[in-house]
Amino acid sequence: MYFTDWQGKPKEAIIKLAMEQLLAFVRKEVYHILRDRKTLLVLFGLPIAQILLFGFALSNEVKNTKIFMCDLAKDNFSFQLTEKVHASKYFNVVGSIDIPNEADEVLRKGSAHLVMVIPADFSTKLSHSNSASIQLITDGTNPNLASTIQLYLRNIINDFRNQVFEKIELPYTIEVKSRMLYNPQLKGAYTFVPGVMAMVLMIICTLMTSVSIVKEKELGNMEMLLVSPMNPLIVIFSKAIPYLALSLFIVTVILGLSVTLLEVPIRGNIFLLYGVCLIFIIASLALGLVISSITNSQQVAMMISLMGMMLPTIMFGGFMFPIENMPIPLQVISNIVPAKWFYYAISGIMIKGMGIKSVLKEISILLVYGTVFIIISYRNFKIRLE
Amino acid sequence: MIEVNHISKSFGKAGEVSALSNISLNIDEGQLYGLIGPDGAGKTTLFRILTTLLLPDEGFAVIDGMNVVDDYKKLRKILGYMPGRFSLYQDLSVRENLEFYASIFNTTIEVNYALIKDIYVQLEPFNNRRAGALSGGMKQKLALCCALIHKPKVLFLDEPTTGVDVVSRKEFWEMLKRLKNEGITIFVSTPYMDEASLCDKIALIQNGSILSENKPSALTASFNYSLFGVKCNQMNDCRKTLTHWKEILDAYSFGEYLHVKTTKGTIGENDIQEFLLAKGLTDIFIKDVIPTVEDCFIDLMKTKKT
Amino acid sequence: MEHKYSIVTENLTKKFGDFKAVDGISFEVNKGEIFGFLGANGAGKTTAMRMLTGLSIPTSGKAYVAGFDIYSESEKIKLNIGYMSQKFSLYQDLKVWENIEFYGGLYGMSSSQIKSTTKELLSKLEIEKESNSLVKELPLGWKQKLAFSISIMHHPKIVFLDEPTGGVDPVTRRQFWNMIYDAAAEGITIFITTHYMDEAEYCERVAIMVDGKIEALDKPFALKSRFKTDSMDDVFYRLARQAQRSDN
């Protein structure tokens, strides 16, 4: 016999042979991944760095906010309020000014992030008309930060008012509820953990997979593989399997880091969370396959993945720029970005503790994407060269 | 064993770039067959069609009774193929590369060890070295081992000796001879004319057409002109002078000599000697030359053009 | 030093760590000479050529190219040499005349000079019709001839040719060599590497590198009589076979 002949062999034997080929191929892929130390370092370093940077940087912004007081009332109530603000771990009262007009100067110098003006009639109005006003003057150069600080400070003031009214027990108190739901401390990490996950999964599954397949074409290995008796689909599966495993591992690392270091809770069902991740990973892998089938150069594959996939993910994923604030046409466009649905589902499950029913829409959309990509890549798959 | 029948192939949106036009070849079982031609002649396109990687526009090819288009699945089991670019994984070791190719062909190194033994012993000391760190000659040997690991019936080698130095080239051709003795049909392409004489049968290819298909000895025997080797003190002047002489069909450099082509029975060595002396050249030495494959190629290329 | 010779090297050495890629080579190349530089893969040809063209600084030893010191005057060397290799020469996605214009500009030729040179060059190669074609559309042989013409369009003193004829058909290969002879007749020194041993015969003198050293340097016929053979192929094979190391 000159060659391996499996024509006459029973079906089980053929499947066994195919499994052995798959196994050999997967082993080879694992070698490739493990030996490319630099890429591996980036793959693990990137999410860890992002989690740490975004997480800490964001909460640190609100922490240690410098406040100047302009206390025109100088009475018991105003002292109590100043004390309460100062006691918060997020704010430091670092100085005071005498007239509100000086606020401009301290803000411009950067000595304060916010100036709190307590009017002279503060106590009177508070006790009698229930409509005392406090002026918060913020440095608006960073609008996100400014509104965050304001929001948080408003919480403290509301808190203060509740305390005061409980004590003196006035009959008619109108309580203004403006509690931040789900993320009372306005932790940036909450919004970022699912975002980082979406980005890293896109990089590994879409970019790495497409580049690694195109590399086989570029180096001429694909020719040799196609001329072998191996079913060409094995090439695809064996590329997908290690990256799928790697992705799930990195998801675990990200979740672990977020829970331990950033104190982001996982409120929903962990299996549901992994299930959604798995669907997104498969959809991204299939997208990577689609990209690899339309190009023959690693450079082009990388360009398409980065420009065509990563940018929209960042722009329209919902974790960098709130989609609600976008013009309507952009909001419509954002719907075609798979990462947006992934982000909604993950933040729903993780932070709001939603169950499967509440994220059914997102899951179905991701499933549709995955199926479509798989069909396209299967149809595009070539058993010959072009 | 391999039968190529009027195959044509074009590329480009409107098929404007013709790569192969009306190619027909016949390769017998157990032959070491050479496809000789410069880069861009269409060698790789023909190889890809025969290895089932490309579809021909016209014509058909049959290997061991199987059609390259319809029976591609069956064919892929009996073909061995070494593409022009060595298809090794640079970051895998010698052993890992070989094991990988063995397993995708559902075999093991041990099963066909006898076949690759001669080549593999030279690689074994570097078993754990990554393929990327091997020399050109070693890479070529490893790629050959990978293409042979499943003991193919027909072996396709696309320019295996391009970019490889003379020493490795010689070794490589010796390996091919041994493989031929194992009964494997070998179809090899090369741009080096001097390798033609090492084949049982050759086809000369240029601009997508076959100039000639023959045994090397029969091809050179069919060279129907007188050929002289001429040497003198000023080779470049000598060539220019000779090309302007109407008795001479062609004069071109060939190693240390000029090859001078004339119609049989017209002029002889003495006539050339006198002509060159009259032109003021000295140290003249003239001899009869047996034409080589390269002489035939040059002749066929020039007659085809005009 | 700069009167008779175009290139002079003395104990030129390049080390990469402990590895001596080029191990103390000394030779002279005469003005207007066609000098063949042969060696197996990994013998050190490329490294030596890189040092001579000013792309790489030697570890030790001396070398003068066109009369300039390769350590301190590499800028002047670059103005006085031409370079062409099989792998990298012309921009495939530019038109023929655009390539000529670009390289002319690179060597500081004026636009009127470039215009006249372009015309001359195209008519010499008999490819006036192809002036507007993209280089990638040309047959390989034409590309290589064009690349060579461009590499000498600024009238360098020396031109370095790195395997210029690899894969080219036998007829075009000879036309290419005729161009080399013409350039040498104009006084341009030719420094060429090749894998074709018949081309070694076309050189006036040939140096054969083995393991970083020059093992033989002489006229082709002298080398053949030294090894008592009638082919350069044999000479090369006998020398290169002794090599201990290989590339990378």
Coordinates of C-alpha atoms in Angstrom, one line a residue, chain A residues 1-7 16-18 20-21 24-29 31-33 35-36 215-230 232 239 383-386, chain B residues 11 48 51-55 68-69 72 74 76-79 81-83 85-89 91-93 96 100-101 103-107 130 143 146-147 150-153 182-184:
Chain A
M1 CA 0.0 0.0 0.0
Y2 CA 1.4 3.3 -1.0
F3 CA -0.7 5.7 1.0
T4 CA -3.2 6.0 3.8
D5 CA -6.4 4.7 2.4
W6 CA -9.6 5.2 4.4
Q7 CA -12.1 4.6 1.7
K16 CA -11.3 8.7 14.9
L17 CA -8.7 9.7 12.3
A18 CA -10.2 13.1 11.9
E20 CA -6.5 12.7 15.7
Q21 CA -5.8 15.2 12.9
A24 CA -2.5 17.3 16.2
F25 CA -3.6 20.6 14.7
V26 CA -4.8 22.0 18.0
R27 CA -1.5 21.0 19.6
K28 CA 0.4 22.9 16.9
E29 CA -1.7 26.0 17.5
Y31 CA 2.7 25.8 20.4
H32 CA 2.3 28.8 18.1
I33 CA 0.4 30.7 20.8
R35 CA 5.9 30.5 21.7
D36 CA 4.9 33.9 20.6
K215 CA -0.4 33.7 8.1
E216 CA -0.8 30.1 6.9
K217 CA -1.8 31.4 3.5
E218 CA 1.0 34.0 3.4
L219 CA 3.7 31.5 4.3
G220 CA 2.5 28.9 1.8
N221 CA 1.5 26.4 4.4
M222 CA -2.1 26.6 3.4
E223 CA -1.1 25.1 0.0
M224 CA 0.4 22.1 1.6
L225 CA -2.5 21.7 4.0
L226 CA -5.1 21.9 1.2
V227 CA -3.2 19.2 -0.8
S228 CA -3.3 16.9 2.2
P229 CA -6.2 14.5 2.7
M230 CA -7.3 16.5 5.8
P232 CA -10.0 21.7 5.3
K239 CA -7.7 27.6 14.9
I383 CA -11.0 24.2 -0.9
R384 CA -8.7 25.6 -3.5
L385 CA -6.6 28.6 -4.1
E386 CA -7.9 31.6 -6.0
Chain B
F11 CA -6.1 35.5 -14.4
R48 CA -1.2 24.3 -8.6
T51 CA -2.1 19.5 -7.1
T52 CA -5.9 20.3 -7.2
L53 CA -5.4 23.8 -5.8
L54 CA -6.5 25.7 -9.0
L55 CA -9.1 24.9 -11.6
V68 CA -7.7 16.7 -10.9
V69 CA -11.0 18.6 -10.8
Y72 CA -9.6 16.1 -5.9
K74 CA -9.0 11.1 -3.6
R76 CA -5.0 14.7 -2.2
K77 CA -4.3 11.4 -0.5
I78 CA -1.7 10.2 -3.0
L79 CA 0.0 13.6 -3.8
Y81 CA 3.6 18.6 -2.7
M82 CA 6.4 21.0 -1.7
P83 CA 5.3 24.5 -2.6
R85 CA 7.9 28.8 -0.5
F86 CA 9.0 26.2 2.0
S87 CA 5.9 25.5 3.9
L88 CA 7.4 25.0 7.4
Y89 CA 6.2 26.4 10.6
D91 CA 8.3 28.5 15.4
L92 CA 7.9 24.7 15.6
S93 CA 10.9 22.5 16.0
E96 CA 7.2 19.0 15.7
F100 CA 2.4 17.6 12.5
Y101 CA 2.6 16.8 8.8
S103 CA -0.6 13.4 11.7
I104 CA -2.5 15.4 9.1
F105 CA -1.8 12.6 6.7
N106 CA -2.9 10.2 9.4
T107 CA 0.5 8.5 9.6
R130 CA 13.1 25.6 15.5
A143 CA 10.3 20.5 3.7
C146 CA 7.3 16.7 5.3
A147 CA 6.2 16.2 1.7
H150 CA 2.9 9.8 3.8
K151 CA 4.8 8.0 1.1
P152 CA 3.0 9.8 -1.8
K153 CA 2.7 8.1 -5.2
E182 CA 11.7 3.9 -4.5
G183 CA 9.2 4.1 -7.3
I184 CA 7.9 7.6 -6.7

